[in-house]
Short mmCIF file of C-alpha atoms in Angstrom, two decimals:
data_model
loop_
_atom_site.label_atom_id
_atom_site.label_comp_id
_atom_site.label_asym_id
_atom_site.label_seq_id
_atom_site.Cartn_x
_atom_site.Cartn_y
_atom_site.Cartn_z
CA MET A 648 34.44 114.38 116.09
CA THR A 649 31.25 113.21 117.77
CA ALA A 650 31.16 111.36 121.08
CA LYS A 651 29.72 108.32 119.29
CA THR A 652 32.65 108.23 116.86
CA GLN A 653 35.13 108.57 119.71
CA ASP A 654 33.45 105.71 121.58
CA GLY A 655 33.54 103.55 118.46
CA ARG A 656 37.27 104.11 117.97
CA SER A 657 37.93 103.51 121.66
CA ASN A 658 36.00 100.24 121.54
CA ARG A 659 37.87 99.05 118.45
CA ARG A 660 41.21 99.84 120.09
CA ALA A 661 40.17 98.08 123.29
CA PHE A 662 39.03 95.01 121.37
CA ALA A 663 42.27 94.91 119.35
CA ILE A 664 44.31 94.99 122.58
CA LEU A 665 42.23 92.27 124.24
CA PHE A 666 42.40 90.19 121.06
CA GLY A 667 46.18 90.45 121.31
CA VAL A 668 46.11 89.42 124.98
CA SER A 669 44.07 86.32 124.12
CA VAL A 670 46.31 85.38 121.21
CA ALA A 671 49.45 85.79 123.33
CA THR A 672 48.08 83.61 126.13
CA ALA A 673 46.85 80.82 123.86
CA LEU A 674 50.03 80.97 121.79
CA GLY A 675 52.19 80.53 124.88
CA ASN A 676 50.11 77.72 126.38
CA THR A 677 49.93 75.58 123.25
CA GLY A 678 53.50 76.40 122.30
CA MET A 679 54.74 75.11 125.65
CA LEU A 680 52.46 72.08 125.40
CA SER A 681 54.04 71.17 122.06
CA VAL A 682 57.58 71.06 123.50
CA LEU A 683 56.75 69.35 126.82
CA PRO A 684 57.26 65.76 125.57
CA ALA A 685 60.72 66.61 124.25
CA ILE A 686 61.57 68.45 127.48
CA GLY A 687 60.50 65.48 129.60
CA ARG A 688 62.47 62.96 127.55
CA GLU A 689 65.61 65.16 127.51
CA ILE A 690 65.57 65.76 131.28
CA GLY A 691 64.47 62.24 132.19
CA ILE A 692 61.10 63.01 133.76
CA PRO A 693 58.64 60.07 133.37
CA ASP A 694 56.05 60.70 130.65
CA ALA A 695 53.06 60.55 133.02
CA LEU A 696 54.63 63.18 135.29
CA VAL A 697 55.27 65.43 132.28
CA ALA A 698 51.54 65.34 131.55
CA GLY A 699 50.91 66.02 135.25
CA ILE A 700 52.76 69.36 135.12
CA PHE A 701 49.48 71.02 134.13
CA SER A 702 47.43 69.31 136.85
CA LEU A 703 48.02 71.55 139.87
CA SER A 704 47.65 74.60 137.67
CA ALA A 705 44.35 73.24 136.34
CA VAL A 706 42.95 72.76 139.85
CA LEU A 707 43.98 76.28 140.82
CA TRP A 708 42.45 77.62 137.58
CA ALA A 709 39.09 76.04 138.42
CA VAL A 710 39.19 77.20 142.04
CA THR A 711 40.40 80.77 141.56
CA SER A 712 38.48 81.81 138.42
CA PRO A 713 35.26 82.65 140.34
CA PHE A 714 37.31 84.53 142.96
CA TRP A 715 39.00 86.69 140.33
CA ALA A 716 35.63 87.30 138.66
CA ARG A 717 34.41 88.71 141.99
CA GLN A 718 37.55 90.83 142.34
CA SER A 719 37.00 92.29 138.87
CA ASP A 720 33.55 93.39 140.06
CA LEU A 721 35.11 95.12 143.06
CA ARG A 722 38.44 96.45 141.74
CA GLY A 723 37.85 96.96 138.03
CA ARG A 724 38.56 95.03 134.86
CA LYS A 725 41.91 96.44 133.74
CA PRO A 726 43.81 95.64 136.98
CA LEU A 727 42.68 92.01 136.81
CA ILE A 728 43.62 91.72 133.12
CA MET A 729 47.07 93.06 134.00
CA LEU A 730 47.34 90.67 136.94
CA GLY A 731 46.52 87.72 134.68
CA LEU A 732 49.14 88.77 132.12
CA ALA A 733 51.73 89.31 134.84
CA GLY A 734 50.99 85.87 136.29
CA PHE A 735 51.43 84.34 132.84
CA ALA A 736 54.72 86.15 132.21
CA VAL A 737 56.20 85.29 135.62
CA SER A 738 55.08 81.67 135.34
CA MET A 739 56.62 81.29 131.88
CA THR A 740 59.87 82.92 133.04
CA LEU A 741 60.19 80.58 136.02
CA CYS A 742 59.31 77.57 133.83
CA ALA A 743 62.12 78.57 131.44
CA ILE A 744 64.61 78.82 134.33
CA VAL A 745 63.58 75.44 135.71
CA VAL A 746 63.70 73.74 132.30
CA SER A 747 67.11 75.24 131.59
CA ALA A 748 68.37 73.92 134.93
CA GLY A 749 67.03 70.49 134.09
CA LEU A 750 68.59 70.44 130.63
CA HIS A 751 71.97 71.33 132.16
CA HIS A 752 71.49 68.62 134.82
CA LEU A 753 71.79 71.06 137.72
CA ALA A 754 69.29 69.06 139.78
CA PRO A 755 67.78 65.56 139.75
CA PRO A 756 64.80 65.03 137.38
CA MET A 757 62.27 64.70 140.21
CA VAL A 758 63.40 68.00 141.75
CA ILE A 759 63.03 69.65 138.35
CA PHE A 760 59.55 68.15 138.02
CA VAL A 761 58.39 69.57 141.37
CA LEU A 762 59.81 73.01 140.57
CA PHE A 763 58.24 72.92 137.09
CA LEU A 764 54.88 71.94 138.62
CA LEU A 765 55.01 74.87 141.06
CA ALA A 766 56.17 77.35 138.41
CA ARG A 767 53.30 76.38 136.13
CA ALA A 768 50.87 76.54 139.06
CA LEU A 769 51.43 80.30 139.23
CA PHE A 770 49.58 80.58 135.93
CA GLY A 771 46.59 78.64 137.25
CA GLY A 772 46.47 80.78 140.38
CA PHE A 773 47.02 84.23 138.88
CA GLY A 774 46.79 83.88 135.09
CA SER A 775 43.14 82.92 135.52
CA ALA A 776 42.38 86.51 136.57
CA ALA A 777 42.46 87.78 132.98
CA ASN A 778 39.74 85.62 131.42
CA PRO A 779 36.65 86.68 133.44
CA ALA A 780 37.82 90.30 133.52
CA THR A 781 38.27 90.35 129.74
CA GLN A 782 34.78 88.96 129.11
CA ALA A 783 33.24 91.41 131.60
CA TYR A 784 35.13 94.32 130.01
CA LEU A 785 33.80 93.49 126.55
CA ALA A 786 30.28 92.87 127.84
CA GLU A 787 30.20 96.37 129.35
CA ARG A 788 31.23 97.99 126.07
CA THR A 789 28.93 96.14 123.67
CA SER A 790 25.20 96.05 123.13
CA ARG A 791 23.30 92.79 123.44
CA GLU A 792 23.17 92.57 119.64
CA GLU A 793 26.95 93.07 119.27
CA ARG A 794 28.00 90.83 122.15
CA THR A 795 27.68 87.43 120.50
CA GLN A 796 29.81 88.42 117.52
CA THR A 797 32.38 90.13 119.76
CA MET A 798 32.71 87.13 122.05
CA ALA A 799 32.89 84.78 119.06
CA SER A 800 35.75 86.86 117.66
CA LEU A 801 37.50 86.70 121.02
CA ALA A 802 37.12 82.92 121.01
CA GLY A 803 38.71 83.03 117.56
CA ALA A 804 41.75 84.72 119.10
CA PHE A 805 42.30 81.68 121.30
CA GLY A 806 41.89 79.47 118.23
CA LEU A 807 44.44 81.51 116.30
CA GLY A 808 46.91 81.15 119.16
CA THR A 809 46.51 77.38 119.19
CA VAL A 810 47.61 77.25 115.54
CA VAL A 811 50.48 79.73 115.75
CA GLY A 812 51.91 78.58 119.10
CA PRO A 813 53.16 75.14 118.03
CA LEU A 814 54.51 76.59 114.78
CA LEU A 815 56.51 79.30 116.56
CA ALA A 816 57.85 77.20 119.42
CA PRO A 817 60.56 75.32 117.44
CA LEU A 818 61.92 78.63 116.10
CA PHE A 819 63.03 79.57 119.61
CA VAL A 820 64.80 76.28 120.39
CA LEU A 821 68.17 78.03 120.27
CA PRO A 822 71.68 76.61 120.81
CA ILE A 823 72.36 78.10 124.26
CA ILE A 824 68.96 77.83 126.00
CA GLY A 825 67.60 74.93 123.93
CA LEU A 826 64.06 73.80 124.73
CA ALA A 827 63.67 76.55 127.33
CA GLY A 828 63.79 79.11 124.51
CA PRO A 829 60.08 79.05 123.59
CA MET A 830 59.11 79.84 127.19
CA VAL A 831 61.50 82.79 127.28
CA ALA A 832 59.96 84.12 124.06
CA PHE A 833 56.39 83.66 125.28
CA ALA A 834 57.19 85.36 128.60
CA ALA A 835 58.66 88.34 126.69
CA LEU A 836 55.54 88.52 124.50
CA ALA A 837 53.30 88.53 127.60
CA ALA A 838 55.43 91.26 129.17
CA ALA A 839 55.10 93.35 126.00
CA MET A 840 51.31 92.89 126.03
CA LEU A 841 51.28 93.92 129.70
CA VAL A 842 52.85 97.25 128.71
CA VAL A 843 50.34 97.65 125.88
CA VAL A 844 47.41 97.02 128.23
CA HIS A 845 48.80 99.42 130.84
CA ARG A 846 49.27 102.24 128.35
CA GLY A 847 46.55 101.64 125.80
CA LEU A 848 43.53 99.98 127.39
CA PRO A 849 41.04 102.51 128.76
CA GLU A 850 39.40 101.54 132.05
CA THR A 851 35.63 101.98 132.00
CA PHE A 852 34.76 100.35 135.29
CA LYS A 853 34.59 102.64 138.32
CA PRO A 854 34.99 100.64 141.53
CA GLY A 855 32.54 101.94 144.07
CA GLY A 856 31.00 104.27 141.53
CA GLY A 857 27.91 102.26 140.88
CA GLU A 858 25.81 99.61 142.46
CA THR A 859 27.87 97.21 144.57
CA PRO A 860 27.61 93.70 143.15
CA PRO A 861 25.94 91.18 145.44
CA ARG A 862 28.41 89.17 147.51
CA ARG A 863 28.62 85.56 146.52
CA ARG A 864 28.44 83.03 149.30
CA SER A 865 31.43 80.99 148.12
CA LEU A 866 34.24 80.86 145.61
CA GLY A 867 31.85 79.17 143.20
CA LEU A 868 33.28 75.70 143.71
CA PRO A 869 31.08 72.97 142.23
CA TRP A 870 30.72 71.29 145.61
CA ARG A 871 29.88 74.41 147.66
CA GLY A 872 27.44 77.28 147.85
CA GLU A 873 25.02 78.49 145.21
CA SER A 874 26.68 76.74 142.29
CA ALA A 875 26.24 73.30 143.85
CA ALA A 876 22.57 73.36 142.91
CA LEU A 877 23.42 73.94 139.26
CA TRP A 878 25.70 70.89 139.19
CA LYS A 879 22.75 68.82 140.39
CA ASP A 880 20.23 70.59 138.17
CA PRO A 881 18.74 67.96 135.79
CA ARG A 882 18.74 70.55 133.00
CA LEU A 883 22.50 71.10 133.20
CA LYS A 884 23.98 67.90 134.65
CA PRO A 885 23.85 65.85 131.40
CA PHE A 886 25.78 68.54 129.53
CA LEU A 887 28.42 68.68 132.27
CA ILE A 888 28.86 64.89 132.22
CA PHE A 889 29.15 64.92 128.44
CA GLY A 890 31.49 67.91 128.42
CA PHE A 891 33.82 66.61 131.12
CA LEU A 892 34.34 63.26 129.40
CA VAL A 893 34.81 64.77 125.93
CA ALA A 894 37.25 67.39 127.24
CA THR A 895 39.12 64.65 129.11
CA CYS A 896 39.50 62.64 125.89
CA GLN A 897 40.81 65.65 124.00
CA THR A 898 43.32 66.62 126.69
CA ALA A 899 44.50 63.02 127.06
CA GLN A 900 45.00 62.61 123.31
CA THR A 901 46.83 65.92 122.95
CA GLN A 902 49.19 65.27 125.86
CA THR A 903 49.95 61.74 124.65
CA LEU A 904 50.50 62.75 121.03
CA GLY A 905 54.07 64.03 121.40
CA PHE A 906 55.31 60.88 123.10
CA LEU A 907 53.64 58.74 120.43
CA ILE A 908 55.29 60.68 117.60
CA ILE A 909 58.74 60.49 119.23
CA ASP A 910 58.38 56.72 119.63
CA LYS A 911 56.81 56.18 116.19
CA LEU A 912 59.64 58.01 114.40
CA GLY A 913 62.43 56.63 116.58
CA LEU A 914 64.14 60.01 116.62
CA SER A 915 65.66 62.02 119.44
CA PRO A 916 63.19 64.39 121.17
CA ILE A 917 64.83 67.45 119.60
CA LYS A 918 64.71 66.02 116.07
CA ALA A 919 61.11 64.86 116.50
CA GLN A 920 59.94 68.31 117.66
CA GLY A 921 59.22 69.55 114.14
CA PHE A 922 56.97 66.55 113.46
CA ILE A 923 55.10 67.12 116.74
CA THR A 924 54.64 70.76 115.77
CA LEU A 925 53.16 69.93 112.37
CA ALA A 926 50.73 67.39 113.80
CA MET A 927 49.53 69.76 116.53
CA ALA A 928 49.15 72.59 114.04
CA ALA A 929 47.09 70.33 111.74
CA GLY A 930 44.81 69.50 114.67
CA ALA A 931 44.45 73.16 115.61
CA VAL A 932 43.56 74.11 112.01
CA ALA A 933 40.94 71.34 111.92
CA GLY A 934 39.43 72.62 115.17
CA LEU A 935 39.32 76.15 113.79
CA LEU A 936 37.73 74.91 110.58
CA ALA A 937 34.92 73.49 112.67
CA GLN A 938 34.42 76.52 114.91
CA TRP A 939 35.01 79.30 112.39
CA GLY A 940 33.48 77.76 109.29
CA LEU A 941 31.51 74.53 109.33
CA ILE A 942 29.31 75.28 112.38
CA ARG A 943 27.93 78.41 110.73
CA MET A 944 28.04 77.07 107.17
CA PHE A 945 25.78 74.14 108.02
CA ARG A 946 23.88 76.04 110.74
CA MET A 947 24.50 73.22 113.20
CA GLY A 948 22.76 73.32 116.57
CA PRO A 949 23.99 71.78 119.82
CA ARG A 950 22.32 68.41 119.23
CA GLU A 951 23.98 67.87 115.85
CA LEU A 952 27.32 69.22 117.07
CA MET A 953 27.50 66.82 120.00
CA ARG A 954 26.58 63.77 117.90
CA TRP A 955 28.77 64.46 114.89
CA GLY A 956 31.56 65.72 117.13
CA VAL A 957 32.03 62.62 119.27
CA GLY A 958 31.57 60.38 116.24
CA ALA A 959 34.40 62.11 114.34
CA ALA A 960 36.60 62.23 117.45
CA ALA A 961 36.12 58.48 117.98
CA LEU A 962 37.13 57.80 114.36
CA GLY A 963 40.24 59.95 114.74
CA ASN A 964 41.28 58.19 117.93
CA ILE A 965 40.99 54.70 116.45
CA ILE A 966 43.08 55.81 113.44
CA VAL A 967 45.78 57.12 115.79
CA ALA A 968 45.66 53.94 117.89
CA PHE A 969 46.63 51.67 115.00
CA ALA A 970 48.42 54.15 112.72
CA PRO A 971 51.25 52.43 110.81
CA ASP A 972 53.25 55.63 110.33
CA TYR A 973 53.53 59.32 111.20
CA ALA A 974 51.23 60.48 108.38
CA ALA A 975 48.38 58.34 109.68
CA VAL A 976 48.93 59.68 113.20
CA ALA A 977 48.71 63.28 111.97
CA ILE A 978 45.60 62.57 109.87
CA GLY A 979 43.88 60.76 112.74
CA TYR A 980 44.69 63.58 115.16
CA ALA A 981 43.30 66.17 112.72
CA ILE A 982 40.05 64.20 112.33
CA ALA A 983 39.74 63.88 116.11
CA SER A 984 40.40 67.61 116.56
CA LEU A 985 37.69 68.38 114.01
CA GLY A 986 35.32 66.30 116.11
CA TYR A 987 36.28 68.05 119.34
CA GLY A 988 35.82 71.35 117.51
CA PHE A 989 32.18 70.35 117.05
CA ALA A 990 31.47 68.57 120.33
CA ARG A 991 32.86 71.03 122.86
CA PRO A 992 31.08 74.12 121.51
CA GLY A 993 28.01 71.90 121.14
CA PHE A 994 27.78 71.04 124.82
CA THR A 995 28.69 74.63 125.78
CA ALA A 996 25.86 76.03 123.66
CA GLY A 997 23.46 73.32 124.82
CA ALA A 998 24.18 74.07 128.47
CA SER A 999 23.64 77.80 127.86
CA LEU A 1000 20.35 77.21 126.06
CA SER A 1001 19.06 74.81 128.71
CA VAL A 1002 18.94 77.34 131.58
CA GLU A 1003 17.32 80.74 132.09
CA ALA A 1004 19.12 84.07 131.98
CA LYS A 1005 19.52 84.24 135.76
CA ASP A 1006 21.49 80.97 135.72
CA GLN A 1007 23.84 81.82 132.84
CA ALA A 1008 26.73 82.95 135.03
CA GLY A 1009 26.52 79.84 137.18
CA ALA A 1010 26.36 77.59 134.13
CA ALA A 1011 29.38 79.32 132.61
CA GLY A 1012 31.29 78.85 135.86
CA ALA A 1013 30.47 75.13 135.93
CA ILE A 1014 31.63 74.76 132.32
CA ALA A 1015 34.86 76.61 133.08
CA ALA A 1016 35.48 74.28 136.02
CA ILE A 1017 35.17 71.09 134.00
CA ASN A 1018 37.28 72.59 131.23
CA GLY A 1019 40.04 73.02 133.80
CA LEU A 1020 39.62 69.96 135.98
CA ASN A 1021 39.73 67.47 133.10
CA VAL A 1022 43.46 68.20 132.77
CA VAL A 1023 44.04 66.38 136.08
CA VAL A 1024 43.02 63.05 134.49
CA ALA A 1025 45.42 63.23 131.52
CA PRO A 1026 48.48 61.75 133.34
CA LEU A 1027 46.56 58.49 133.82
CA PHE A 1028 46.19 58.14 130.04
CA VAL A 1029 49.90 58.83 129.54
CA LEU A 1030 50.69 56.22 132.20
CA LEU A 1031 48.51 53.78 130.27
CA TYR A 1032 50.40 54.69 127.07
CA GLU A 1033 53.68 53.74 128.76
CA GLN A 1034 52.26 50.24 129.31
CA ILE A 1035 50.35 49.68 126.05
CA GLY A 1036 50.90 52.17 123.25
CA TRP A 1037 47.49 51.92 121.60
CA ALA A 1038 45.45 51.60 124.82
CA PRO A 1039 44.72 55.27 125.66
CA PHE A 1040 43.39 55.97 122.17
CA VAL A 1041 41.20 52.86 122.20
CA LEU A 1042 39.92 53.90 125.65
CA ASN A 1043 39.18 57.34 124.23
CA THR A 1044 37.26 55.70 121.38
CA VAL A 1045 35.15 53.65 123.81
CA ILE A 1046 34.36 56.74 125.92
CA LEU A 1047 33.46 58.83 122.87
CA LEU A 1048 31.20 56.13 121.40
CA ALA A 1049 29.51 55.86 124.79
CA MET A 1050 28.95 59.63 124.66
CA LEU A 1051 27.44 59.26 121.19
CA VAL A 1052 24.91 56.80 122.58
CA TYR A 1053 24.38 59.08 125.59
CA ALA A 1054 23.78 62.09 123.33
CA MET A 1055 21.20 60.15 121.30
CA ARG A 1056 19.33 58.63 124.24
CA GLN A 1057 19.57 61.10 127.14
CA VAL A 1058 16.42 63.24 127.25
CA MET A 1059 18.03 66.67 127.73
CA LEU A 1060 20.77 66.08 125.15
CA ARG A 1061 18.29 64.65 122.68
CA SER A 1062 15.78 67.47 123.05
CA VAL A 1063 18.04 70.46 123.68
CA ASN A 1064 16.24 73.65 122.69
CA GLN A 1065 16.08 73.76 118.91
CA GLY A 1066 15.54 77.47 118.51
CA ASP A 1067 16.77 79.75 115.76
CA ALA A 1068 19.60 77.97 113.95
CA ASP A 1069 21.64 81.13 113.39
CA GLU A 1070 21.46 82.00 117.10
CA GLU A 1071 22.51 78.49 118.11
CA ALA A 1072 25.40 78.47 115.66
CA ALA A 1073 26.61 81.79 117.04
CA ILE A 1074 26.41 80.60 120.63
CA ALA A 1075 28.22 77.39 119.68
CA GLY A 1076 31.20 79.46 118.57
CA LEU A 1077 31.74 80.75 122.08
CA GLU A 1078 33.97 77.92 123.28
CA ARG A 1079 35.67 78.96 126.50
CA SER A 1080 39.41 78.57 126.81
CA ASP A 1081 40.77 76.26 129.44
CA GLU A 1082 43.92 76.06 131.49
CA GLY A 1083 45.43 73.26 129.46
CA GLY A 1084 45.47 75.24 126.26
CA VAL A 1085 43.57 72.69 124.20
#
């Protein structure tokens, strides 16, 4: 067997393992998201606070991701991937314990909320270690020509998890542990993947064996150090504004959906869970249809993706706002998810194409930050829903239509580099995952 053949098999095995890591993480995040409304209603936590459970974790995700990226440069990729998986497994386990305590009324709802918030925050602080290390690991083992397809396939793993997670979650709502069951199952899956990574993933990075990476001057926060200039860069700033608002609309709609379905059907949270699952799965499939099929089929570049994306998302939101029944809610959510599946990769690709190679890492860090920080705003939309049921979706529609006008009139968004259509479509498939799992 030649060395080249051995390397090829090793790379395929490594990619299969990392694909599994990405699927497990996305599956757990979206699976938990799908049962959160029912958990909140059963325990008695106010809806807006249920949506806020992701907020502290999202802030920590945005803050710590650049730090863990630096540590992967210094300590190697595999240890950071294992740290991220361990953080995910421990966080899910603690969340399951807290939820179980709440369901058995062992503590007041507000105490359960605080404990749940802190348990989830462990994922934002430590689970974020896996993402940059995984991307760096694959980049080191692929040629420039192979990298786009490899990263696109990895993004597809996250997409697959978003479909499977909500479908699996209800299967683990068992008699004894109830709604805490899905979190127990997802923690066990993460622990199993941790063993697989430990035993099967070859480490290729040799800390101290090569050139020492340059020390960054800060954690990469958007308001400090080198990355601050990129946030103010006129080439990148329009994409970040567009991306933050679109991501905020998607997160707000997803986190409000479960409460809307429970209220629309008039069922108990447990009985409504299956309907929430189906609607979320339909949205995830629509998003995958956009990212895996339509973007490449129609060779859509960033400009078209942003315009068509926010237009479709606005239509979906207005359908949900005034839906007369559950079927209309599910259809509207699927249409909106299709739109987000266009718009978010569109702004990601546009931002990448708007800056030079030396600024790619900084641009990616800024995009990762807004993909995490938008989760903090979602509780305000849920609070608005508690006052006026249709209001958050109408507000989403107004924001998205404003972004459509912005995309058509803003100079950088209107004239984003229209290079080779195949290259742009490939880049547009590289949507980065975020802390909120949407």
